Coordinates of C-alpha atoms in Angstrom, one line a residue:
Chain A
M1 CA 16.1 41.1 -14.3
A2 CA 19.7 41.3 -13.2
A3 CA 21.3 39.0 -10.7
V4 CA 21.1 40.2 -7.1
K5 CA 24.2 42.1 -5.9
R6 CA 23.0 44.1 -2.9
V7 CA 21.5 41.9 -0.1
A8 CA 19.7 42.9 3.1
F9 CA 19.9 40.1 5.8
L10 CA 17.4 40.2 8.6
G11 CA 18.2 38.0 11.7
L12 CA 21.7 37.2 12.8
G13 CA 21.0 34.2 15.1
I14 CA 22.7 30.8 15.4
M15 CA 22.1 30.1 11.7
G16 CA 21.7 33.6 10.3
N17 CA 25.1 34.8 11.5
P18 CA 27.3 32.3 9.6
M19 CA 24.9 32.4 6.6
A20 CA 25.3 36.2 6.3
A21 CA 29.0 35.9 6.8
N22 CA 29.2 33.7 3.7
I23 CA 27.2 36.2 1.7
A24 CA 29.7 38.9 2.8
R25 CA 32.6 36.7 1.9
G26 CA 30.9 36.0 -1.5
G27 CA 31.5 39.7 -2.4
F28 CA 27.9 40.9 -2.1
E29 CA 27.1 44.3 -0.7
L30 CA 25.4 43.4 2.6
T31 CA 23.2 45.4 4.9
V32 CA 22.3 43.6 8.1
W33 CA 19.6 44.2 10.7
N34 CA 19.1 42.3 13.9
R35 CA 16.6 42.8 16.8
T36 CA 19.5 43.1 19.2
R37 CA 21.5 45.8 17.6
E38 CA 24.9 44.9 19.3
R39 CA 25.0 41.6 17.4
A40 CA 24.7 43.5 14.1
D41 CA 27.5 45.9 15.1
E42 CA 29.7 43.0 16.1
F43 CA 29.0 41.3 12.8
A44 CA 29.8 44.4 10.8
S45 CA 33.1 44.9 12.5
A46 CA 34.1 41.3 11.7
H47 CA 33.3 41.5 8.0
E48 CA 34.0 43.8 5.1
R49 CA 31.5 45.7 3.0
V50 CA 28.8 45.3 5.7
T51 CA 26.4 48.1 6.7
V52 CA 24.2 48.0 9.8
A53 CA 20.6 49.2 9.5
D54 CA 18.3 50.5 12.3
T55 CA 15.2 48.9 10.9
P56 CA 14.2 46.2 8.4
A57 CA 12.9 48.9 6.0
E58 CA 16.2 50.8 6.1
A59 CA 18.1 47.6 5.3
A60 CA 15.7 46.8 2.5
S61 CA 15.9 50.2 0.9
N62 CA 19.6 49.6 0.0
A63 CA 19.1 46.1 -1.4
D64 CA 18.1 44.1 -4.5
A65 CA 16.8 41.3 -2.3
V66 CA 15.8 41.0 1.4
I67 CA 16.5 37.7 3.2
S68 CA 14.9 36.8 6.5
M69 CA 16.2 34.1 8.9
V70 CA 14.2 34.2 12.0
P71 CA 12.6 31.7 14.4
D72 CA 8.9 31.2 13.3
T73 CA 6.0 32.6 11.4
P74 CA 5.2 35.6 13.5
E75 CA 8.8 36.9 13.3
V76 CA 8.9 36.2 9.5
E77 CA 5.7 38.3 9.1
E78 CA 6.9 41.0 11.3
V79 CA 10.3 41.5 9.7
L80 CA 9.2 41.0 6.1
F81 CA 6.2 43.3 6.3
A82 CA 8.4 45.9 8.0
A83 CA 11.0 45.5 5.3
A84 CA 8.3 45.9 2.6
D85 CA 8.0 49.6 3.6
G86 CA 11.5 50.1 2.3
M87 CA 11.2 48.1 -0.9
S88 CA 10.3 49.4 -4.3
D89 CA 7.7 47.8 -6.6
G90 CA 9.1 44.5 -8.0
G91 CA 11.4 44.0 -5.0
L92 CA 12.3 40.5 -3.9
A93 CA 11.9 39.0 -0.4
V94 CA 13.4 35.6 0.4
D95 CA 12.5 33.8 3.6
M96 CA 15.0 31.2 4.7
S97 CA 13.3 30.4 8.0
T98 CA 11.5 27.1 8.6
I99 CA 7.7 27.7 8.8
A100 CA 4.6 25.9 7.6
P101 CA 4.1 25.8 3.8
T102 CA 0.6 27.3 4.1
A103 CA 1.9 30.2 6.2
S104 CA 4.7 30.8 3.7
R105 CA 2.3 30.8 0.8
S106 CA 0.1 33.2 2.6
I107 CA 3.0 35.6 3.3
G108 CA 3.9 35.4 -0.4
E109 CA 0.4 36.3 -1.4
R110 CA 0.2 39.3 1.0
L111 CA 3.6 40.6 -0.2
A112 CA 2.4 40.2 -3.8
E113 CA -0.5 42.6 -3.0
R114 CA 2.2 45.1 -2.2
G115 CA 4.1 44.4 -5.5
I116 CA 6.8 42.4 -3.8
R117 CA 8.0 39.1 -5.1
F118 CA 8.7 36.2 -2.7
L119 CA 10.7 33.0 -2.5
D120 CA 10.6 30.4 0.3
A121 CA 14.1 29.0 0.7
P122 CA 14.5 26.9 3.9
V123 CA 17.8 25.1 4.6
T124 CA 18.9 21.8 6.0
G125 CA 22.2 21.3 7.8
S126 CA 23.0 22.6 11.2
R127 CA 25.5 25.4 12.2
P128 CA 28.7 23.6 11.0
K129 CA 27.2 23.5 7.5
A130 CA 26.1 27.1 7.7
E131 CA 29.7 28.0 8.6
D132 CA 31.2 26.0 5.8
G133 CA 28.7 27.2 3.3
T134 CA 27.6 23.7 2.6
L135 CA 23.9 23.9 3.5
T136 CA 21.2 22.3 1.4
I137 CA 18.8 25.1 0.2
M138 CA 15.4 24.2 -1.3
V139 CA 13.6 27.0 -3.0
G140 CA 9.9 27.5 -3.8
G141 CA 8.5 30.3 -6.0
D142 CA 9.1 31.7 -9.5
E143 CA 12.1 30.2 -11.3
A144 CA 13.3 33.5 -12.8
D145 CA 13.3 35.0 -9.3
F146 CA 15.3 32.0 -8.1
E147 CA 17.9 32.5 -10.8
R148 CA 18.4 36.1 -9.8
V149 CA 19.2 35.0 -6.2
R150 CA 21.0 31.8 -7.1
P151 CA 24.6 33.3 -6.7
V152 CA 23.6 34.4 -3.2
F153 CA 22.3 31.0 -2.3
E154 CA 25.4 29.4 -3.7
S155 CA 27.5 31.5 -1.3
M156 CA 25.7 29.7 1.5
G157 CA 25.0 26.2 0.2
R158 CA 26.4 23.3 -1.6
L159 CA 23.1 21.8 -3.0
V160 CA 20.9 24.6 -4.1
L161 CA 17.7 23.6 -5.8
H162 CA 14.6 25.3 -7.2
V163 CA 12.0 22.7 -6.1
G164 CA 8.7 24.1 -7.3
P165 CA 6.1 26.9 -6.8
S166 CA 5.7 28.9 -3.6
G167 CA 5.6 26.9 -0.4
H168 CA 7.4 23.8 -2.0
G169 CA 10.7 24.6 -0.3
E170 CA 9.0 24.5 3.1
M171 CA 7.0 21.4 2.1
I172 CA 10.2 19.5 1.2
K173 CA 11.9 20.7 4.3
L174 CA 9.0 19.4 6.5
I175 CA 9.1 16.1 4.7
N176 CA 12.8 15.8 5.3
N177 CA 12.5 16.6 9.0
T178 CA 9.6 14.2 9.5
L179 CA 11.6 11.4 7.9
S180 CA 14.4 12.4 10.3
A181 CA 12.1 12.3 13.3
I182 CA 10.7 8.8 12.4
N183 CA 14.1 7.4 11.5
A184 CA 15.5 8.7 14.8
A185 CA 12.6 7.1 16.8
A186 CA 13.2 3.8 14.9
L187 CA 16.9 4.0 15.7
A188 CA 16.2 4.6 19.4
E189 CA 14.0 1.4 19.4
A190 CA 16.8 -0.5 17.6
L191 CA 19.5 0.6 20.1
A192 CA 17.2 -0.1 23.1
T193 CA 16.6 -3.6 21.7
G194 CA 20.2 -4.3 21.1
Q195 CA 21.2 -3.1 24.5
A196 CA 18.5 -5.1 26.2
A197 CA 19.7 -8.2 24.3
G198 CA 23.2 -7.5 25.5
A199 CA 24.4 -7.0 21.9
D200 CA 27.6 -5.1 21.1
T201 CA 26.2 -1.8 19.9
D202 CA 29.4 -0.9 18.0
K203 CA 29.0 -4.0 15.9
L204 CA 25.2 -3.5 15.6
R205 CA 26.0 0.0 14.2
Q206 CA 28.6 -1.4 11.8
V207 CA 26.2 -4.0 10.5
V208 CA 23.3 -1.6 10.1
A209 CA 25.4 1.1 8.4
A210 CA 26.5 -1.5 5.8
G211 CA 22.9 -2.8 5.4
S212 CA 19.4 -1.9 4.5
G213 CA 18.7 -0.3 7.9
G214 CA 21.3 2.5 7.5
S215 CA 20.3 6.2 7.7
A216 CA 21.6 9.7 8.2
M217 CA 20.2 9.4 11.7
L218 CA 22.3 6.4 12.4
E219 CA 25.4 8.4 11.5
L220 CA 24.4 11.5 13.3
K221 CA 22.5 10.3 16.4
A222 CA 23.4 6.7 17.4
Q223 CA 26.4 7.8 19.5
V224 CA 24.5 10.7 21.0
M225 CA 21.7 8.3 22.0
L226 CA 24.1 5.7 23.5
D227 CA 25.9 8.4 25.4
G228 CA 22.7 10.1 26.6
D229 CA 24.3 13.4 25.7
F230 CA 21.4 15.6 24.4
E231 CA 23.1 19.0 24.1
P232 CA 20.8 20.6 21.6
L233 CA 21.8 20.8 17.9
F234 CA 18.2 20.8 16.9
K235 CA 15.7 21.1 19.8
L236 CA 13.1 18.4 20.3
E237 CA 10.3 21.0 20.5
H238 CA 11.3 22.3 17.0
M239 CA 11.3 18.8 15.6
L240 CA 7.9 18.2 17.1
K241 CA 6.6 21.4 15.6
D242 CA 7.8 20.3 12.1
V243 CA 6.3 16.9 12.4
R244 CA 3.0 18.5 13.4
H245 CA 3.1 20.9 10.5
C246 CA 3.8 18.0 8.1
I247 CA 0.9 16.0 9.5
A248 CA -1.4 19.0 9.1
E249 CA -0.3 19.7 5.6
A250 CA -0.8 16.1 4.6
E251 CA -4.2 16.1 6.2
A252 CA -5.2 19.2 4.2
L253 CA -4.2 17.1 1.1
G254 CA -6.4 14.2 2.3
L255 CA -3.6 12.0 3.5
E256 CA -3.3 10.3 6.9
L257 CA 0.3 9.8 8.0
R258 CA 0.0 7.0 10.5
V259 CA 3.6 6.5 11.2
A260 CA 4.3 10.3 11.6
K261 CA 1.3 10.6 13.9
L262 CA 2.5 7.9 16.2
V263 CA 6.0 9.4 16.2
E264 CA 4.5 12.8 16.9
S265 CA 2.8 11.4 20.1
I266 CA 6.2 9.9 21.2
Y267 CA 8.0 13.3 20.7
A268 CA 5.1 15.0 22.5
E269 CA 5.6 12.6 25.4
A270 CA 9.3 13.4 25.5
A271 CA 8.5 17.1 25.5
A272 CA 6.0 16.6 28.4
N273 CA 8.8 14.7 30.2
G274 CA 11.0 17.8 30.3
L275 CA 13.0 17.1 27.1
A276 CA 11.6 19.9 24.9
E277 CA 14.7 22.0 25.0
R278 CA 17.1 19.0 24.6
D279 CA 18.3 17.7 21.2
F280 CA 15.5 15.7 19.5
A281 CA 17.7 12.6 19.9
A282 CA 16.4 12.7 23.5
V283 CA 13.3 10.9 22.1
A284 CA 15.4 7.8 23.0
D285 CA 14.6 8.5 26.7
V286 CA 10.9 7.6 26.1
I287 CA 11.5 4.6 23.8
G288 CA 11.2 1.0 24.6
G289 CA 10.4 1.2 28.2
N290 CA 13.3 3.5 29.2
S291 CA 10.5 6.0 30.2
P292 CA 11.1 7.4 33.7
Chain B
M1 CA 41.4 -26.2 16.2
A2 CA 42.5 -25.8 12.6
A3 CA 40.8 -23.5 10.1
V4 CA 37.9 -25.1 8.2
K5 CA 39.0 -26.5 4.8
R6 CA 36.2 -28.9 3.9
V7 CA 32.6 -27.4 3.8
A8 CA 29.2 -29.1 3.5
F9 CA 26.6 -26.6 2.1
L10 CA 22.9 -27.5 2.6
G11 CA 20.4 -25.5 0.5
L12 CA 21.2 -24.1 -3.0
G13 CA 18.3 -21.6 -3.2
I14 CA 18.3 -18.0 -4.5
M15 CA 20.9 -17.0 -1.9
G16 CA 22.5 -20.4 -1.1
N17 CA 23.5 -21.1 -4.7
P18 CA 25.7 -18.0 -5.2
M19 CA 27.1 -18.2 -1.7
A20 CA 28.2 -21.8 -2.2
A21 CA 29.7 -20.8 -5.6
N22 CA 31.9 -18.3 -3.8
I23 CA 33.0 -20.9 -1.3
A24 CA 34.0 -23.2 -4.2
R25 CA 35.8 -20.3 -5.9
G26 CA 37.6 -19.6 -2.6
G27 CA 39.4 -22.9 -3.0
F28 CA 37.5 -24.9 -0.3
E29 CA 36.6 -28.5 -0.7
L30 CA 32.8 -28.3 -1.1
T31 CA 30.1 -31.0 -0.7
V32 CA 26.6 -29.8 -1.5
W33 CA 23.2 -31.1 -0.7
N34 CA 19.8 -29.8 -2.0
R35 CA 16.3 -31.1 -1.5
T36 CA 15.8 -31.0 -5.3
R37 CA 18.8 -33.1 -6.4
E38 CA 19.0 -31.7 -10.0
R39 CA 20.0 -28.3 -8.7
A40 CA 22.9 -29.8 -6.8
D41 CA 24.0 -31.7 -9.9
E42 CA 23.8 -28.5 -12.0
F43 CA 25.8 -26.7 -9.4
A44 CA 28.5 -29.4 -9.3
S45 CA 28.9 -29.4 -13.1
A46 CA 29.3 -25.6 -13.0
H47 CA 32.0 -25.5 -10.4
E48 CA 35.3 -27.3 -9.7
R49 CA 36.0 -29.4 -6.6
V50 CA 32.3 -29.9 -5.8
T51 CA 30.8 -33.2 -4.7
V52 CA 27.0 -33.9 -4.5
A53 CA 25.7 -35.7 -1.5
D54 CA 22.4 -37.7 -1.3
T55 CA 21.7 -36.7 2.3
P56 CA 22.7 -33.9 4.7
A57 CA 24.5 -36.6 6.8
E58 CA 26.5 -37.8 3.8
A59 CA 27.5 -34.2 3.0
A60 CA 28.4 -33.6 6.7
S61 CA 30.6 -36.7 7.0
N62 CA 33.1 -35.2 4.5
A63 CA 33.3 -31.8 6.1
D64 CA 35.0 -29.7 8.8
A65 CA 31.9 -27.5 9.0
V66 CA 28.3 -27.8 7.8
I67 CA 26.5 -24.7 6.6
S68 CA 22.7 -24.4 6.2
M69 CA 20.9 -21.8 4.1
V70 CA 17.2 -22.7 4.1
P71 CA 13.9 -20.8 4.4
D72 CA 12.8 -21.0 8.0
T73 CA 13.2 -22.6 11.4
P74 CA 11.6 -26.0 10.5
E75 CA 13.9 -26.5 7.6
V76 CA 17.0 -25.4 9.7
E77 CA 16.1 -28.0 12.3
E78 CA 15.4 -30.7 9.7
V79 CA 18.6 -30.3 7.7
L80 CA 21.0 -29.7 10.7
F81 CA 19.7 -32.5 12.9
A82 CA 19.9 -34.8 9.8
A83 CA 23.4 -33.5 9.2
A84 CA 24.3 -34.2 12.8
D85 CA 24.0 -38.0 12.1
G86 CA 27.1 -37.6 9.8
M87 CA 29.1 -35.4 12.1
S88 CA 31.7 -36.4 14.6
D89 CA 32.0 -35.2 18.1
G90 CA 33.2 -31.5 18.2
G91 CA 31.8 -31.0 14.6
L92 CA 30.7 -27.5 13.7
A93 CA 27.3 -26.4 12.3
V94 CA 26.7 -22.9 10.9
D95 CA 23.2 -21.7 10.2
M96 CA 23.2 -18.7 7.8
S97 CA 19.4 -18.7 7.4
T98 CA 17.3 -15.9 9.0
I99 CA 15.3 -17.3 11.9
A100 CA 14.3 -16.0 15.3
P101 CA 17.2 -15.6 17.8
T102 CA 15.4 -17.8 20.4
A103 CA 14.8 -20.6 17.8
S104 CA 18.5 -20.3 16.8
R105 CA 19.7 -20.5 20.4
S106 CA 17.5 -23.5 21.0
I107 CA 18.9 -25.3 18.0
G108 CA 22.4 -24.6 19.2
E109 CA 21.6 -26.0 22.6
R110 CA 20.1 -29.2 21.2
L111 CA 23.1 -29.7 18.9
A112 CA 25.4 -29.2 21.9
E113 CA 23.7 -32.1 23.6
R114 CA 24.9 -34.2 20.6
G115 CA 28.5 -32.8 20.9
I116 CA 28.1 -30.4 18.0
R117 CA 29.2 -26.8 18.1
F118 CA 27.0 -24.1 16.5
L119 CA 27.2 -20.6 15.0
D120 CA 24.3 -18.4 13.9
A121 CA 25.5 -16.4 10.9
P122 CA 22.7 -14.6 9.0
V123 CA 23.5 -12.3 6.1
T124 CA 22.3 -9.0 4.8
G125 CA 22.4 -8.1 1.2
S126 CA 20.3 -9.5 -1.6
R127 CA 21.2 -11.9 -4.4
P128 CA 23.6 -9.4 -6.3
K129 CA 25.7 -9.1 -3.1
A130 CA 25.6 -12.9 -2.7
E131 CA 26.9 -13.2 -6.2
D132 CA 29.6 -10.6 -5.8
G133 CA 30.8 -12.0 -2.4
T134 CA 30.0 -8.7 -0.7
L135 CA 27.4 -9.8 1.8
T136 CA 27.4 -8.6 5.4
I137 CA 27.7 -11.6 7.7
M138 CA 27.0 -11.2 11.4
V139 CA 28.0 -14.2 13.6
G140 CA 26.8 -15.3 17.0
G141 CA 28.5 -18.0 19.1
D142 CA 31.9 -19.0 20.3
E143 CA 34.7 -16.7 19.1
A144 CA 37.2 -19.5 18.5
D145 CA 34.6 -21.3 16.4
F146 CA 34.1 -18.1 14.4
E147 CA 37.8 -17.8 13.7
R148 CA 37.9 -21.3 12.3
V149 CA 35.1 -20.5 9.8
R150 CA 36.2 -16.9 9.1
P151 CA 38.0 -17.7 5.8
V152 CA 34.8 -19.4 4.5
F153 CA 32.7 -16.4 5.6
E154 CA 35.2 -14.1 3.9
S155 CA 34.8 -15.9 0.6
M156 CA 31.1 -14.9 0.7
G157 CA 31.1 -11.5 2.5
R158 CA 32.8 -8.1 2.6
L159 CA 31.9 -7.2 6.2
V160 CA 32.3 -10.3 8.4
L161 CA 31.8 -9.7 12.1
H162 CA 31.6 -11.8 15.3
V163 CA 28.9 -9.9 17.1
G164 CA 28.4 -11.9 20.3
P165 CA 27.2 -15.1 21.8
S166 CA 24.7 -17.6 20.3
G167 CA 21.7 -15.9 18.8
H168 CA 23.2 -12.4 18.5
G169 CA 23.8 -12.7 14.8
E170 CA 20.1 -13.3 14.3
M171 CA 19.2 -10.6 16.8
I172 CA 21.2 -8.0 14.9
K173 CA 19.8 -9.1 11.6
L174 CA 16.2 -8.7 13.0
I175 CA 17.0 -5.2 14.3
N176 CA 18.5 -4.2 10.9
N177 CA 15.4 -5.5 9.1
T178 CA 13.0 -3.9 11.5
L179 CA 14.8 -0.5 10.9
S180 CA 14.5 -1.1 7.2
A181 CA 10.8 -1.8 7.5
I182 CA 10.1 1.3 9.5
N183 CA 12.3 3.5 7.3
A184 CA 10.6 2.2 4.2
A185 CA 7.1 3.0 5.7
A186 CA 8.3 6.5 6.6
L187 CA 9.7 6.9 3.1
A188 CA 6.4 5.8 1.6
E189 CA 4.6 8.5 3.7
A190 CA 7.1 11.1 2.6
L191 CA 6.7 10.3 -1.1
A192 CA 2.9 10.2 -0.8
T193 CA 2.9 13.6 0.9
G194 CA 5.3 15.0 -1.7
Q195 CA 3.2 13.7 -4.6
A196 CA -0.1 14.9 -3.1
A197 CA 1.5 18.4 -2.7
G198 CA 2.6 18.3 -6.3
A199 CA 6.3 18.4 -5.4
D200 CA 9.0 17.3 -7.8
T201 CA 9.8 13.9 -6.4
D202 CA 13.3 13.9 -8.0
K203 CA 14.2 17.1 -6.2
L204 CA 12.6 15.8 -3.0
R205 CA 14.8 12.8 -3.2
Q206 CA 17.9 14.9 -3.9
V207 CA 17.2 17.1 -0.9
V208 CA 16.5 14.2 1.5
A209 CA 19.5 12.2 0.3
A210 CA 21.8 15.2 1.1
G211 CA 20.0 15.9 4.4
S212 CA 19.1 14.3 7.7
G213 CA 16.2 12.3 6.3
G214 CA 18.5 10.1 4.1
S215 CA 18.5 6.3 4.4
A216 CA 19.5 3.1 2.6
M217 CA 15.7 2.7 2.0
L218 CA 15.7 6.0 0.1
E219 CA 18.5 4.8 -2.1
L220 CA 17.0 1.3 -2.6
K221 CA 13.2 1.8 -2.7
A222 CA 12.2 5.3 -3.6
Q223 CA 12.2 4.7 -7.3
V224 CA 10.5 1.3 -6.9
M225 CA 7.7 3.0 -4.8
L226 CA 7.3 5.8 -7.4
D227 CA 7.2 3.3 -10.2
G228 CA 4.8 1.0 -8.3
D229 CA 7.0 -1.9 -9.5
F230 CA 7.1 -4.4 -6.7
E231 CA 8.9 -7.4 -8.3
P232 CA 10.1 -9.1 -5.1
L233 CA 13.7 -8.8 -4.1
F234 CA 12.6 -9.4 -0.5
K235 CA 9.0 -10.4 0.0
L236 CA 6.7 -8.3 2.1
E237 CA 5.6 -11.5 4.1
H238 CA 9.2 -12.2 5.0
M239 CA 9.8 -8.6 6.2
L240 CA 6.5 -8.8 8.2
K241 CA 7.8 -12.1 9.8
D242 CA 11.1 -10.4 10.8
V243 CA 9.4 -7.4 12.3
R244 CA 7.1 -9.7 14.3
H245 CA 10.1 -11.7 15.5
C246 CA 11.9 -8.5 16.6
I247 CA 8.8 -7.2 18.5
A248 CA 8.5 -10.6 20.2
E249 CA 12.2 -10.7 21.2
A250 CA 12.0 -7.2 22.5
E251 CA 8.8 -8.0 24.5
A252 CA 10.6 -11.0 26.1
L253 CA 13.3 -8.5 27.2
G254 CA 10.6 -6.2 28.7
L255 CA 10.6 -3.6 25.8
E256 CA 7.6 -2.3 24.0
L257 CA 8.5 -1.2 20.4
R258 CA 5.7 1.2 19.7
V259 CA 6.9 2.3 16.2
A260 CA 7.7 -1.3 15.1
K261 CA 4.3 -2.4 16.3
L262 CA 2.5 0.2 14.3
V263 CA 4.6 -0.6 11.3
E264 CA 3.9 -4.3 11.8
S265 CA 0.2 -3.6 11.6
I266 CA 0.7 -1.6 8.3
Y267 CA 2.7 -4.4 6.7
A268 CA 0.0 -6.9 7.9
E269 CA -2.6 -4.7 6.2
A270 CA -0.6 -4.8 3.0
A271 CA -0.3 -8.6 3.3
A272 CA -4.0 -8.9 3.8
N273 CA -4.5 -6.7 0.7
G274 CA -2.8 -9.3 -1.5
L275 CA 0.7 -7.9 -1.4
A276 CA 2.4 -10.6 0.8
E277 CA 4.4 -12.0 -2.2
R278 CA 5.4 -8.6 -3.6
D279 CA 8.5 -6.8 -2.6
F280 CA 8.1 -5.2 0.9
A281 CA 8.3 -1.7 -0.8
A282 CA 4.6 -2.5 -1.7
V283 CA 3.8 -1.2 1.8
A284 CA 3.6 2.1 -0.1
D285 CA 0.2 0.9 -1.5
V286 CA -1.4 1.1 1.9
I287 CA 0.2 4.3 3.1
G288 CA -1.3 7.8 3.3
G289 CA -4.7 7.0 1.9
N290 CA -3.5 5.2 -1.3
S291 CA -5.2 2.2 0.1
P292 CA -7.6 0.5 -2.4

């Protein structure tokens, strides 16, 4: 099968908008659909070679591949099954949203019944990386399908990897996010201890960054936690959802994730304390006795 | 007070030996003492400008500063109080061992009663960094005393920081190690989940390293955990000791470290399962239902 040249992009939200923009800049023929039509019109007027569709099916009918980037499982199902009405046999659907691996595999199976091929391709990296085209994209599904879409992925991402069969992109994304959640909670305990001891937190951070306790969370969230500035880059309720999905997937595989489960309860406590819509770094507010 | 030129080094173990070697190479006048005299003789024959002393007091009597690098609190007390007999009023003792901050402060107070000044200066980095002179050295105590010893520290370390008053070097070291212990346990859960899901662990590692879940532990311990090769670089029982010290220090400050406490129980389970003398990465053996 030939490489994908015509792309339908469904969902121009915080992440979808800059991702679709990079596809347009990459020279692909792009048709976009968005629930709120005005955003699609604004997008089309800002980029070349972009068509706006009235429905997911209309967008799909002009495309070699359909990409969805929407909030959660119900929206993925809604837009992709609607798009399927406009797709021909052997068409290719790619979901780049973050949902549970089991939900993703199930969507792939139901699309297959309609003759449509499917990849799960979630991303890591927040909006700045979506804008720069430096996302990490982890793709589950058939390798030949992946190769057909690879140039499109490469217009949006720096590290683009086929990681395994259907659902494995989502699985690896959940594992990454659960590690982030735990490392952030550990960091919050570390900073709380340092502050309580009267330690110089700048020097604490320098030492840890150079040592075995270093982490991406230290680089990304230590200052945010010290400042108590929890303007959301990734909402705490979304992190909590991912940790819960990871625990459930592991349980289905016969594994008990004790550390993840404790950390899930701590994020749940933060959500119950009114921090659900804040950045997940706000978990620091319920760590180490800083609880209100 | 003038910069330190003559150094007494007490304890030529796995870390002490290469650290003292870098002091000798740094051009300082070095007197060494070791419980097993033969090791001190071997050391002296391998390096220039090195004298071997029969007792800590004899070593100290020739030095501007006395450095101890021994296993735990009882040994620190033993060698430094013995060395104090050979030190003049205003002499300077530097403990580079890893012990509890409260124990370290107490040693400093008791040395002060004998007119001896004291710095706690633990290190991070294992033997290869001790050999290369690229340790991280975090120093608690009087800043003027720190400045006097700084050239000696810089012969052993790349990042050398005065972090605060007495005990703060040890406090920051404990916090770093506790972060390492938690991040390693989280990593073990992540790898166990990935393996159970049949994911490609190389690609999982690539994605996490590029993403928000990355950590020093991922770089240092993922392969070790996947190989199940737990040749000790840092023994699990020592990590467990550090986590316990950190929890106790935090409790004394009114903080409950929930994540650290759970992880302490997991490392304790690993120790009880015969893994105390293995590398702390062996915590992976009791994670996620891999327990025997």
